[in-house]
């Protein structure tokens, strides 16, 4: 066994001897079970960490304490001290019972009051320095040098008295002391061979070495007790015999493993654990590859979502623009005079447009709710009128099935309420549509009444009851899930979104929806929504079922800014049917001219997508004009196929008063433009088309002459949409090809390609 190992063995046995002696009791006999033995641990011993004076599982003395403590029931308390002098002061003051000492130098205590044991271990004080630096064989060579030592220990105290020329760097931890020498902060370090030797060999073997020893500071491990307890010192040797040799061997092996086993090198690990290292490397490479693939998949998925969102946005915009024109035209025709033979066709058109509108609105509302975007716009409205309008829309389908549709007011007429008419209409449309769909005979009842909760708080009850096929308990449990349909629902059509939308809207409004049903007999949907009485005028009509057209005050002036040909014309018809004086602008420049020269307008219906600007900018310009002229403020309403929180936020920040999403219903216009009227305005749509076709074609040809390809493409696109609406297929196909070709031209193109010139010629030759 090498000499450092022998020193460690002796040192461990010495530590165990001290602790064993503590267990033997005082001079009067064994201590009582549970007694506390106090041991001083000064900084030179590093709190007892290296010789076991801290109760850590890996220290040798801690194991001795645990084993002997289990046998005797004793407990140990370690009292940290700031220096060797502090340890002796606490011993004499009876604050500690035992003081271990490390150096065999003069002790700072009166020997008449303290008794010392014979040394249990003698060793050397090492001078440690860098392998590649200067070596110091003795303390005399360290004058003027920076020496790292333990703060508050015996070395610091002795050196300050006997070697004042040596500069000291005092640190708390042994690893810090050795690290200071390794890094070049200190020139050398001073420490005991039993403590510092194993650490240098294990952790600093490539950087530090033992360059000499301090013969003036011999190491001698002793124990000091009060003179009154000196008779107990001889019991130390007996204490070493308390444990069996097997225990000593096991504890010693554990301590040597901790002190001497160096950390394995990478080469050694690769040699002995090549399989594990290979598997770990393979796993690491696989993990990096998997993370790379995951990031790539996320980027592709995000890109796909953005592309899908753009496609859906374009589709939604185009579908809603076309649907708005279609619904408006059907609404105008339905409210005008009709021939008897036209009635079934008009009824079918009204019902189909209402169903399509409901489907589009459900899809829009579902996407809004799914994205967390929900906007409530309460206005004074008549819930009775909304219910009558919904029943009127589904009247043709109910009549065809032989169903009676009734509106019941069990507690009499309802006052006008502050509510969102669009959301109420959507709730009632879905519930009534669902009731008619699943009822083959009998009736569908819609009941409305108010329940007074507090002075200004009301609860609106909407009940829709049918005599249809009913619902099972299982079907009721799944009824409000998106895309869920009850038994037989698929055969009746629908997307399975209506009731889910109703449930979400009612919940967002702070209400609830309940379902009662008897399979094969009836179903009842009951909606409860908080409500308040309306303040101010309310648009209403007592005879909506008779299709009386809407009117407003005769002097109501409305500006419609809409670039889509038939959307603008149909809006004009609807508004004129309500008694409004309507002006139409097809782009932003025309709108500003009309706003300044023909104003003021009571209301401006402004599309947010215009060929020369966007509605947000145009609205801000109109507000600036109002501020400069100190004129009255117009109500500016955004009408667009766009939707979503971002669009609504931009509208509000740009100065809009309200946001309406296409397709626009007569009820939406009613809620914003006042009351019903009796004007009947129906114009010949083909006449409108051919008048505008000639003008748009001339504008396009002029733009081609000036090489303004963008304007020419916009005109071709307008002609294409108008032709599609009235069924002029030849014009539609020709103008579509022309639109695509013109949009492909660069701004610096000087010559129009022959095939595009031929298309323009073909359009020029087409007349009514």
XYZ file of C-alpha atoms in Angstrom:
768
model
C 0.000 0.000 0.000
C 1.365 3.394 -0.981
C 2.230 5.895 1.679
C -0.725 8.311 0.994
C -3.111 5.416 1.368
C -1.511 4.457 4.679
C -1.887 8.026 5.891
C -5.547 8.004 4.962
C -6.068 4.733 6.829
C -4.499 6.136 9.987
C -6.444 9.358 9.611
C -9.780 7.571 9.302
C -9.017 5.373 12.294
C -8.087 8.457 14.297
C -11.382 10.124 13.435
C -13.267 7.015 14.445
C -11.299 6.868 17.688
C -12.386 10.382 18.586
C -16.010 9.622 17.918
C -15.831 6.326 19.758
C -14.371 8.061 22.762
C -17.327 10.391 22.715
C -19.564 7.382 22.979
C -17.829 6.018 26.090
C -19.366 8.649 28.330
C -17.849 10.881 30.986
C -15.558 9.869 33.785
C -18.501 8.816 35.893
C -19.738 6.168 33.452
C -21.877 5.759 30.353
C -23.974 8.748 29.244
C -27.722 8.345 29.268
C -29.354 7.236 26.002
C -30.299 10.244 23.880
C -27.504 12.441 25.315
C -26.050 15.087 22.979
C -22.273 15.152 22.442
C -20.926 18.489 21.159
C -17.890 18.457 18.863
C -16.043 21.604 17.749
C -15.161 21.806 14.047
C -12.970 24.787 13.151
C -12.288 25.980 9.572
C -8.975 24.098 9.424
C -11.026 20.910 9.443
C -13.356 22.422 6.796
C -16.313 21.915 9.063
C -15.193 18.311 9.493
C -16.013 17.507 5.868
C -12.813 15.653 5.010
C -12.394 13.764 8.280
C -16.061 13.078 8.842
C -17.111 15.790 11.286
C -20.185 16.483 9.229
C -22.836 13.810 9.244
C -22.725 13.080 5.505
C -23.433 9.624 4.283
C -20.090 9.271 2.483
C -17.804 10.335 5.373
C -16.128 7.656 7.465
C -16.865 9.181 10.853
C -20.518 9.646 9.906
C -20.779 5.903 9.351
C -19.114 5.252 12.720
C -21.547 7.639 14.383
C -24.541 6.016 12.752
C -23.559 2.510 13.763
C -22.599 3.367 17.313
C -25.535 5.734 17.698
C -27.916 2.951 16.684
C -26.488 0.826 19.462
C -26.444 3.512 22.176
C -29.200 5.933 21.232
C -26.781 8.922 21.383
C -27.094 12.012 19.229
C -24.214 14.171 17.956
C -24.118 17.892 17.483
C -21.309 19.653 15.630
C -20.572 23.211 16.646
C -18.828 25.248 13.888
C -16.142 27.609 15.188
C -14.361 30.488 13.480
C -10.823 29.537 14.512
C -8.762 27.263 16.704
C -8.808 29.896 19.462
C -12.609 30.065 19.229
C -12.780 26.271 19.631
C -10.741 26.379 22.856
C -12.769 29.296 24.207
C -15.966 27.314 23.663
C -14.381 24.266 25.310
C -13.463 26.224 28.444
C -16.903 27.887 28.451
C -18.499 24.422 28.383
C -20.110 25.155 24.972
C -18.409 22.133 23.393
C -17.143 18.883 24.846
C -14.319 17.934 22.476
C -11.835 19.901 20.322
C -9.889 17.957 17.647
C -6.509 19.519 16.757
C -4.481 19.133 13.581
C -1.057 20.830 13.962
C 1.615 20.011 16.515
C 2.413 23.653 17.292
C 1.923 25.793 20.361
C -1.723 25.715 21.390
C -3.474 29.022 22.234
C -4.742 27.779 25.580
C -3.601 27.376 29.147
C -2.295 23.801 29.389
C -3.300 23.730 33.063
C -6.970 23.835 32.059
C -6.897 21.594 28.965
C -5.617 18.059 28.546
C -4.326 16.687 25.217
C -4.247 13.111 24.115
C -1.247 11.483 22.536
C -1.114 11.998 18.740
C -3.143 9.442 16.830
C -1.591 10.413 13.538
C 1.554 12.280 12.548
C 2.012 13.689 9.087
C 3.413 16.563 7.086
C 2.274 19.946 5.857
C 2.628 19.976 2.070
C 3.632 22.882 -0.158
C 1.711 22.508 -3.422
C 2.521 24.390 -6.638
C 1.910 24.186 -10.383
C 3.678 21.428 -12.298
C 4.868 23.883 -14.941
C 5.659 26.668 -12.487
C 8.239 27.360 -9.823
C 8.604 24.784 -7.059
C 9.037 25.744 -3.411
C 10.797 23.259 -1.142
C 10.380 25.196 2.132
C 8.524 28.103 3.694
C 11.613 30.320 3.516
C 11.314 30.368 -0.285
C 7.771 31.776 -0.070
C 8.703 35.190 1.334
C 6.972 37.794 -0.841
C 4.905 35.133 -2.581
C 1.126 34.709 -2.418
C 0.265 31.589 -0.429
C -3.291 30.141 -0.388
C -4.383 28.760 3.003
C -7.537 27.918 4.913
C -9.291 30.980 6.302
C -9.424 31.009 10.114
C -7.334 27.847 10.509
C -4.118 26.988 12.339
C -1.974 27.732 9.272
C -3.238 31.293 8.901
C -2.738 32.065 12.597
C 0.794 30.613 12.728
C 1.959 32.217 9.462
C 0.801 35.717 10.443
C 2.910 35.471 13.613
C 5.984 33.589 12.401
C 6.119 34.354 8.643
C 4.843 37.908 8.199
C 6.696 38.287 4.865
C 4.536 35.620 3.230
C 1.460 37.149 1.610
C -1.685 35.148 2.397
C -4.748 34.403 0.274
C -7.346 32.972 2.658
C -10.210 30.923 1.217
C -13.007 28.859 2.726
C -12.922 25.711 0.619
C -10.042 23.321 -0.113
C -11.101 23.072 -3.763
C -10.958 26.877 -4.032
C -7.454 26.897 -2.521
C -6.158 24.349 -5.020
C -8.025 26.083 -7.849
C -6.350 29.399 -7.004
C -2.925 27.793 -7.448
C -3.950 26.011 -10.634
C -5.257 29.233 -12.206
C -2.159 31.226 -11.244
C -3.900 33.503 -8.763
C -1.733 32.120 -5.939
C 1.888 30.914 -6.152
C 1.441 27.952 -3.818
C -0.884 26.341 -1.289
C -0.358 24.896 2.163
C -2.220 21.853 3.499
C -2.042 18.528 5.297
C -0.858 15.466 3.404
C -3.846 13.329 4.425
C -6.418 15.862 3.161
C -4.733 17.667 0.256
C -2.747 14.717 -1.101
C -5.745 12.612 -2.215
C -7.515 15.647 -3.670
C -4.505 16.678 -5.760
C -4.076 13.115 -6.985
C -7.751 12.787 -7.908
C -8.715 16.211 -9.298
C -5.482 18.136 -10.031
C -3.025 15.432 -11.114
C -2.295 17.169 -14.440
C -1.760 20.661 -13.044
C -0.498 20.572 -9.413
C 2.302 18.752 -7.639
C 3.881 18.454 -4.201
C 6.970 20.683 -4.436
C 8.032 20.607 -0.785
C 6.979 20.471 2.833
C 6.816 22.860 5.789
C 8.912 21.162 8.471
C 8.004 23.941 10.917
C 4.351 22.782 10.820
C 4.210 19.066 11.626
C 0.785 17.472 11.523
C -0.342 15.705 14.682
C -3.952 14.699 15.167
C -4.935 14.923 18.828
C -8.027 15.537 20.857
C -8.382 18.139 23.607
C -10.746 17.949 26.544
C -11.178 19.909 29.711
C -8.574 19.049 32.348
C -11.387 17.763 34.554
C -12.036 15.041 31.954
C -8.409 13.997 31.420
C -9.025 10.604 32.951
C -11.111 9.703 29.945
C -8.308 10.046 27.410
C -7.057 6.525 28.031
C -10.443 5.183 26.999
C -9.812 6.245 23.391
C -7.816 3.151 22.616
C -10.591 0.985 24.025
C -13.102 2.750 21.755
C -11.338 1.511 18.655
C -12.114 -2.011 19.728
C -15.897 -1.531 19.946
C -16.535 -2.255 16.273
C -15.716 -5.484 14.522
C -12.822 -5.520 12.014
C -15.296 -6.106 9.189
C -16.956 -2.785 9.957
C -13.609 -0.961 9.891
C -12.725 -2.591 6.581
C -16.033 -1.643 4.943
C -15.883 1.958 6.131
C -12.248 2.284 5.089
C -12.981 0.909 1.606
C -15.787 3.434 1.149
C -13.551 6.335 2.208
C -10.678 5.230 -0.045
C -13.099 4.937 -2.989
C -14.199 8.527 -2.436
C -10.735 9.985 -1.873
C -8.604 8.133 -4.391
C -10.691 7.038 -7.322
C -10.162 9.589 -10.116
C -12.835 10.489 -12.614
C -12.564 8.209 -15.659
C -11.154 9.749 -18.822
C -13.083 9.876 -22.069
C -10.721 7.324 -23.543
C -11.316 4.923 -20.679
C -15.064 5.352 -20.935
C -14.924 4.714 -24.694
C -12.769 1.595 -24.161
C -14.785 -0.064 -21.411
C -18.229 1.221 -22.342
C -18.004 1.299 -26.136
C -21.439 -0.233 -26.592
C -23.119 2.239 -24.268
C -21.199 5.166 -25.785
C -22.143 4.041 -29.294
C -25.793 3.712 -28.356
C -25.745 7.116 -26.666
C -24.123 8.703 -29.729
C -26.647 7.036 -32.023
C -29.508 8.165 -29.791
C -28.126 11.709 -29.786
C -27.855 11.783 -33.575
C -31.349 10.319 -33.899
C -32.693 12.917 -31.464
C -31.080 15.779 -33.382
C -32.470 14.400 -36.653
C -35.922 13.980 -35.106
C -35.857 17.544 -33.779
C -34.805 18.799 -37.198
C -37.648 16.901 -38.839
C -40.072 18.181 -36.217
C -39.050 21.792 -36.839
C -39.286 21.231 -40.583
C -42.736 19.671 -40.230
C -43.863 22.559 -38.047
C -42.673 25.085 -40.615
C -44.383 23.197 -43.436
C -47.583 22.861 -41.401
C -47.551 26.556 -40.563
C -46.923 27.437 -44.196
C -49.768 25.121 -45.220
C -52.098 26.733 -42.688
C -51.225 30.206 -43.970
C -51.800 29.141 -47.565
C -55.081 27.485 -46.622
C -56.127 30.603 -44.720
C -55.333 32.766 -47.755
C -57.297 30.464 -50.057
C -60.257 30.408 -47.664
C -60.100 34.184 -47.299
C -60.215 34.666 -51.071
C -62.998 32.096 -51.465
C -64.989 33.607 -48.621
C -64.603 37.090 -50.051
C -65.730 36.101 -53.539
C -68.554 33.843 -52.318
C -69.919 36.480 -49.970
C -69.806 39.197 -52.613
C -71.728 37.033 -55.074
C -74.116 35.793 -52.367
C -74.797 39.344 -51.243
C -75.903 40.341 -54.744
C -78.020 37.203 -55.078
C -79.746 37.535 -51.702
C -80.394 41.234 -52.167
C -81.921 40.664 -55.602
C -84.176 37.892 -54.305
C -85.207 40.027 -51.353
C -86.111 42.966 -53.589
C -88.070 40.753 -55.976
C -89.889 39.039 -53.115
C -91.007 42.372 -51.679
C -92.163 43.759 -55.022
C -95.290 42.952 -57.000
C -95.433 39.395 -58.290
C -97.480 37.393 -60.715
C -99.380 34.392 -59.428
C -97.302 31.966 -61.465
C -94.114 33.538 -60.078
C -95.015 32.968 -56.427
C -93.739 29.350 -56.080
C -90.454 30.191 -57.770
C -89.942 33.286 -55.625
C -90.832 31.378 -52.460
C -88.290 28.692 -53.354
C -85.679 31.355 -54.090
C -86.365 33.123 -50.782
C -86.115 29.885 -48.819
C -82.974 28.725 -50.638
C -81.263 32.073 -50.177
C -82.174 32.043 -46.486
C -80.776 28.520 -46.077
C -77.573 29.428 -47.899
C -77.260 32.620 -45.889
C -77.747 30.660 -42.674
C -75.070 28.162 -43.714
C -72.581 30.937 -44.569
C -73.288 32.767 -41.329
C -72.929 29.560 -39.309
C -69.576 28.836 -40.933
C -68.424 32.404 -40.280
C -69.628 32.351 -36.676
C -68.017 28.958 -36.073
C -64.631 30.219 -37.295
C -65.000 33.340 -35.142
C -65.867 31.381 -32.032
C -63.129 28.837 -32.707
C -60.573 31.662 -32.975
C -61.892 33.378 -29.833
C -63.328 36.341 -31.767
C -66.828 37.278 -30.647
C -68.346 40.716 -31.080
C -71.697 41.754 -29.569
C -73.381 44.849 -31.042
C -76.496 45.620 -28.966
C -78.993 47.986 -30.600
C -82.665 48.736 -29.891
C -84.725 46.060 -31.635
C -88.017 44.207 -31.594
C -87.607 40.516 -30.834
C -91.162 39.908 -32.076
C -90.324 41.378 -35.488
C -87.183 39.244 -35.689
C -89.187 36.098 -34.899
C -91.837 36.982 -37.499
C -89.132 37.563 -40.109
C -87.604 34.152 -39.368
C -90.994 32.428 -39.615
C -91.694 34.233 -42.894
C -88.419 32.987 -44.376
C -89.248 29.353 -43.625
C -92.929 29.745 -44.477
C -92.672 28.157 -47.954
C -90.975 25.004 -46.653
C -93.463 24.684 -43.784
C -96.408 25.144 -46.170
C -95.053 22.515 -48.525
C -94.909 20.003 -45.640
C -98.361 21.038 -44.389
C -97.023 22.434 -41.093
C -98.545 25.265 -39.099
C -96.018 27.848 -37.839
C -97.252 29.989 -34.961
C -95.786 32.862 -32.978
C -97.149 32.891 -29.416
C -96.798 35.710 -26.895
C -98.150 34.097 -23.699
C -97.702 37.245 -21.607
C -98.701 39.763 -24.258
C -96.652 42.112 -26.455
C -92.962 42.477 -25.658
C -91.249 45.837 -25.168
C -88.281 46.760 -27.308
C -84.961 45.425 -26.019
C -81.281 46.272 -26.255
C -79.880 43.227 -28.039
C -77.842 42.170 -31.028
C -80.483 41.541 -33.719
C -78.064 39.604 -35.917
C -77.241 37.109 -33.160
C -80.898 36.771 -32.117
C -81.854 36.162 -35.730
C -79.149 33.522 -36.080
C -80.357 31.705 -32.948
C -83.996 31.711 -34.059
C -83.172 30.804 -37.668
C -81.196 27.759 -36.556
C -83.826 26.579 -34.063
C -86.766 27.093 -36.451
C -84.891 25.498 -39.351
C -84.056 22.505 -37.171
C -87.672 22.168 -35.971
C -89.146 22.273 -39.495
C -86.501 19.880 -40.798
C -87.435 17.108 -38.329
C -91.215 17.631 -38.317
C -93.309 15.936 -40.978
C -96.766 16.903 -39.659
C -98.327 19.038 -36.979
C -96.969 22.414 -35.967
C -93.947 24.470 -34.974
C -94.485 27.007 -32.194
C -92.250 29.935 -31.299
C -92.994 31.460 -27.885
C -91.515 34.688 -26.533
C -91.862 36.197 -23.070
C -89.878 38.187 -20.523
C -89.111 37.372 -16.909
C -88.300 40.283 -14.604
C -85.283 39.563 -12.396
C -84.458 42.975 -10.937
C -85.458 46.560 -11.533
C -83.531 46.882 -14.820
C -82.592 43.235 -15.437
C -84.774 41.006 -17.580
C -84.536 37.438 -18.811
C -85.693 36.802 -22.363
C -87.220 33.358 -22.959
C -87.224 31.958 -26.520
C -89.051 28.630 -26.896
C -89.230 26.618 -30.106
C -91.460 23.530 -29.900
C -92.225 21.034 -32.654
C -94.278 17.852 -33.045
C -91.481 16.030 -34.808
C -89.556 12.802 -34.316
C -88.133 13.757 -30.912
C -84.720 12.984 -29.470
C -83.280 10.233 -27.302
C -81.209 11.049 -24.218
C -78.071 9.908 -26.030
C -78.809 12.248 -28.947
C -79.442 15.169 -26.583
C -76.042 14.601 -24.972
C -74.282 14.970 -28.341
C -76.599 17.595 -29.821
C -74.418 20.672 -29.267
C -71.163 19.195 -30.524
C -69.873 20.701 -33.812
C -70.746 18.627 -36.909
C -72.877 16.300 -34.794
C -76.271 15.222 -36.137
C -79.098 13.332 -34.512
C -80.460 10.088 -35.918
C -81.832 10.766 -39.375
C -80.031 14.096 -39.557
C -77.886 13.205 -42.538
C -80.909 12.309 -44.609
C -82.330 15.759 -43.853
C -79.158 17.584 -44.934
C -77.206 20.228 -43.058
C -73.678 20.466 -41.725
C -74.393 19.818 -38.060
C -73.192 23.287 -37.044
C -76.450 25.111 -36.299
C -77.187 23.916 -32.770
C -73.501 24.079 -31.808
C -73.449 27.718 -32.952
C -76.651 28.425 -30.993
C -75.172 26.916 -27.846
C -71.939 28.903 -28.152
C -73.700 32.204 -28.911
C -76.160 31.794 -26.034
C -73.302 30.918 -23.665
C -71.282 33.976 -24.761
C -74.361 36.145 -24.195
C -74.511 34.892 -20.607
C -77.539 32.662 -21.099
C -78.307 28.975 -21.410
C -80.141 26.592 -23.720
C -82.067 23.510 -22.562
C -83.682 20.657 -24.477
C -86.687 18.555 -23.507
C -87.922 15.805 -25.797
C -90.092 12.707 -25.984
C -88.932 10.361 -28.765
C -91.575 10.065 -31.476
C -93.751 12.868 -30.071
C -92.186 16.311 -29.596
C -89.085 18.386 -28.815
C -88.718 21.769 -27.107
C -85.689 24.041 -27.137
C -85.728 26.757 -24.474
C -83.260 29.652 -24.597
C -82.786 32.102 -21.723
C -80.780 35.279 -22.382
C -80.222 38.309 -20.094
C -81.812 41.437 -21.596
C -82.412 45.133 -20.934
C -85.126 47.523 -22.040
C -84.262 49.606 -25.100
C -83.746 53.345 -24.889
C -84.446 55.280 -28.085
C -86.283 54.568 -31.363
C -86.622 51.024 -32.605
C -87.050 49.830 -36.161
C -90.160 47.659 -36.271
C -93.232 46.646 -38.253
C -96.386 44.983 -37.046
C -97.135 43.374 -40.386
C -93.834 41.906 -41.522
C -95.414 38.621 -42.586
C -97.327 40.542 -45.243
C -93.994 41.520 -46.808
C -94.447 45.260 -46.369
C -91.301 46.960 -47.612
C -89.119 49.053 -45.364
C -89.029 52.858 -45.317
C -87.128 55.490 -43.396
C -87.547 59.220 -43.058
C -87.916 60.802 -46.531
C -84.774 62.921 -46.140
C -82.473 60.007 -45.238
C -79.460 60.168 -47.551
C -77.186 57.140 -47.955
C -73.867 56.812 -49.787
C -73.025 53.293 -50.982
C -69.333 52.684 -51.762
C -69.123 49.264 -53.434
C -67.025 48.205 -56.429
C -68.964 45.017 -57.128
C -71.485 45.832 -59.835
C -74.554 44.003 -58.635
C -73.822 44.331 -54.946
C -73.976 48.103 -55.343
C -77.118 47.972 -57.494
C -78.948 45.596 -55.174
C -78.012 47.649 -52.131
C -79.359 50.702 -53.932
C -82.633 48.889 -54.641
C -83.038 47.738 -51.044
C -82.323 51.178 -49.656
C -84.625 52.917 -52.122
C -87.304 50.400 -51.193
C -86.931 51.676 -47.655
C -87.373 55.284 -48.795
C -83.719 56.340 -48.799
C -82.087 58.741 -51.231
C -79.091 56.731 -52.432
C -75.828 57.725 -54.126
C -73.416 55.066 -55.394
C -69.619 55.236 -55.758
C -67.626 52.456 -57.397
C -64.206 53.407 -55.994
C -62.514 55.563 -53.383
C -61.995 58.621 -55.563
C -65.681 58.776 -56.533
C -66.659 58.264 -52.910
C -64.571 61.220 -51.713
C -65.949 63.455 -54.472
C -69.533 62.558 -53.583
C -68.824 62.848 -49.853
C -67.549 66.414 -50.310
C -69.793 67.700 -53.094
C -73.075 65.848 -52.526
C -72.906 65.517 -48.751
C -73.740 65.445 -45.965
C -74.959 61.840 -45.839
C -76.819 60.294 -42.946
C -75.171 56.896 -43.511
C -72.221 55.639 -45.552
C -72.096 51.930 -46.438
C -68.414 51.423 -47.239
C -66.803 48.297 -48.690
C -63.326 47.684 -47.263
C -61.911 46.294 -50.534
C -61.839 48.857 -53.330
C -59.760 48.880 -56.523
C -57.883 52.129 -55.802
C -57.703 52.127 -51.990
C -58.992 50.245 -48.966
C -61.968 51.175 -46.864
C -59.912 51.781 -43.718
C -57.939 54.604 -45.332
C -61.053 56.013 -46.998
C -62.944 56.096 -43.700
C -60.119 58.043 -42.036
C -60.131 60.515 -44.927
C -63.887 61.031 -44.545
C -63.485 61.657 -40.821
C -60.736 64.216 -41.539
C -63.032 65.991 -44.008
C -65.763 66.143 -41.347
C -63.329 67.665 -38.851
C -62.058 70.282 -41.328
C -65.535 71.352 -42.411
C -67.043 71.047 -38.907
C -69.923 69.245 -40.555
C -72.236 66.686 -39.061
C -70.844 63.203 -38.478
C -72.114 60.489 -40.800
C -72.736 56.960 -39.618
C -70.072 54.979 -41.510
C -70.754 51.245 -41.653
C -68.205 48.744 -42.934
C -69.684 46.228 -45.380
C -67.242 43.534 -46.397
C -66.785 39.846 -47.020
C -63.882 40.002 -44.572
C -64.334 38.834 -40.995
C -62.345 38.242 -37.857
C -61.004 40.149 -34.889
C -58.231 41.872 -36.843
C -60.700 43.238 -39.404
C -63.090 44.462 -36.706
C -60.256 46.106 -34.758
C -58.977 47.898 -37.876
C -62.496 49.119 -38.640
C -63.028 50.535 -35.168
C -59.614 52.217 -35.107
C -60.236 53.732 -38.561
C -63.439 55.495 -37.498
C -66.220 53.098 -38.519
C -69.346 53.102 -36.375
C -70.359 49.537 -37.161
C -69.178 46.394 -38.956
C -71.511 44.314 -41.143
C -70.468 41.108 -42.900
C -71.803 40.097 -46.295
C -74.275 38.780 -47.244
C -76.466 41.585 -45.871
C -80.054 40.833 -44.974
C -82.991 43.214 -44.997
C -83.154 42.838 -41.229
C -79.557 44.034 -40.832
C -80.259 47.089 -42.939
C -83.461 47.665 -40.989
C -81.650 47.618 -37.650
C -79.306 50.369 -38.856
C -81.531 52.491 -41.083
C -84.693 52.854 -39.011
C -88.228 51.771 -39.819
C -90.319 49.983 -42.492
C -91.839 51.613 -45.550
C -93.981 51.052 -48.582
C -91.823 52.034 -51.594
C -91.584 49.478 -54.351
C -88.575 49.839 -56.603
C -87.767 47.082 -59.060
C -85.518 47.762 -62.035
C -84.747 45.745 -65.103
C -81.418 44.037 -64.393
C -80.490 43.349 -68.053
C -80.956 47.049 -68.860
C -78.574 47.915 -66.037
C -76.022 45.398 -67.296
C -75.937 46.646 -70.889
C -75.746 50.281 -69.804
C -72.784 49.609 -67.516
C -71.209 47.133 -69.950
C -70.796 49.835 -72.565
C -69.282 52.262 -70.057
C -66.908 49.706 -68.494
C -65.806 48.478 -71.918
C -65.046 52.036 -73.040
C -63.073 52.676 -69.842
C -61.111 49.462 -70.385
C -60.289 50.347 -73.993
C -59.142 53.811 -72.928
C -56.884 52.266 -70.253
C -55.375 49.938 -72.861
C -54.662 52.932 -75.097
C -52.771 54.661 -72.261
C -51.070 51.360 -71.282
C -52.712 51.440 -67.827
C -52.869 47.651 -67.571
C -54.064 47.627 -63.957
C -57.160 49.721 -64.651
C -57.858 47.699 -67.781
C -57.689 44.446 -65.786
C -60.060 45.849 -63.130
C -62.597 46.833 -65.786
C -62.371 43.407 -67.433
C -62.950 41.792 -64.047
C -66.058 43.964 -63.451
C -67.436 43.024 -66.864
C -66.815 39.325 -66.111
C -68.702 39.464 -62.799
C -71.629 41.401 -64.270
C -71.926 39.046 -67.240
C -71.910 36.000 -64.972
C -74.743 37.488 -62.924
C -77.088 38.003 -65.884
C -76.035 34.850 -67.756
C -74.103 36.426 -70.632
C -71.765 33.439 -70.926
C -69.840 34.597 -74.003
C -68.982 37.944 -72.433
C -68.136 36.226 -69.155
C -65.677 33.765 -70.754
C -64.044 36.392 -72.970
C -63.615 38.954 -70.190
C -62.267 36.285 -67.818
C -59.488 35.373 -70.282
C -58.825 39.057 -70.800
C -58.596 39.695 -67.043
C -56.023 36.936 -66.592
C -53.971 38.173 -69.549
C -53.978 41.836 -68.503
C -52.971 41.002 -64.933
C -49.957 39.069 -66.241
C -48.522 42.152 -67.988
C -45.686 44.056 -66.347
C -45.996 47.785 -65.765
C -43.175 48.474 -68.252
C -44.837 46.495 -71.058
C -45.270 48.774 -74.106
C -47.077 46.507 -76.566
C -50.339 44.660 -75.986
C -50.029 41.009 -77.092
C -52.054 40.071 -80.155
C -54.208 37.497 -78.376
C -55.327 40.095 -75.797
C -56.024 42.624 -78.535
C -58.189 39.986 -80.227
C -60.160 39.471 -76.980
C -60.783 43.208 -76.667
C -61.985 43.254 -80.261
C -64.324 40.374 -79.538
C -65.862 42.250 -76.606
C -66.204 45.392 -78.697
C -68.193 43.488 -81.294
C -70.685 42.110 -78.742
C -73.757 44.292 -78.341
C -77.251 43.775 -77.004
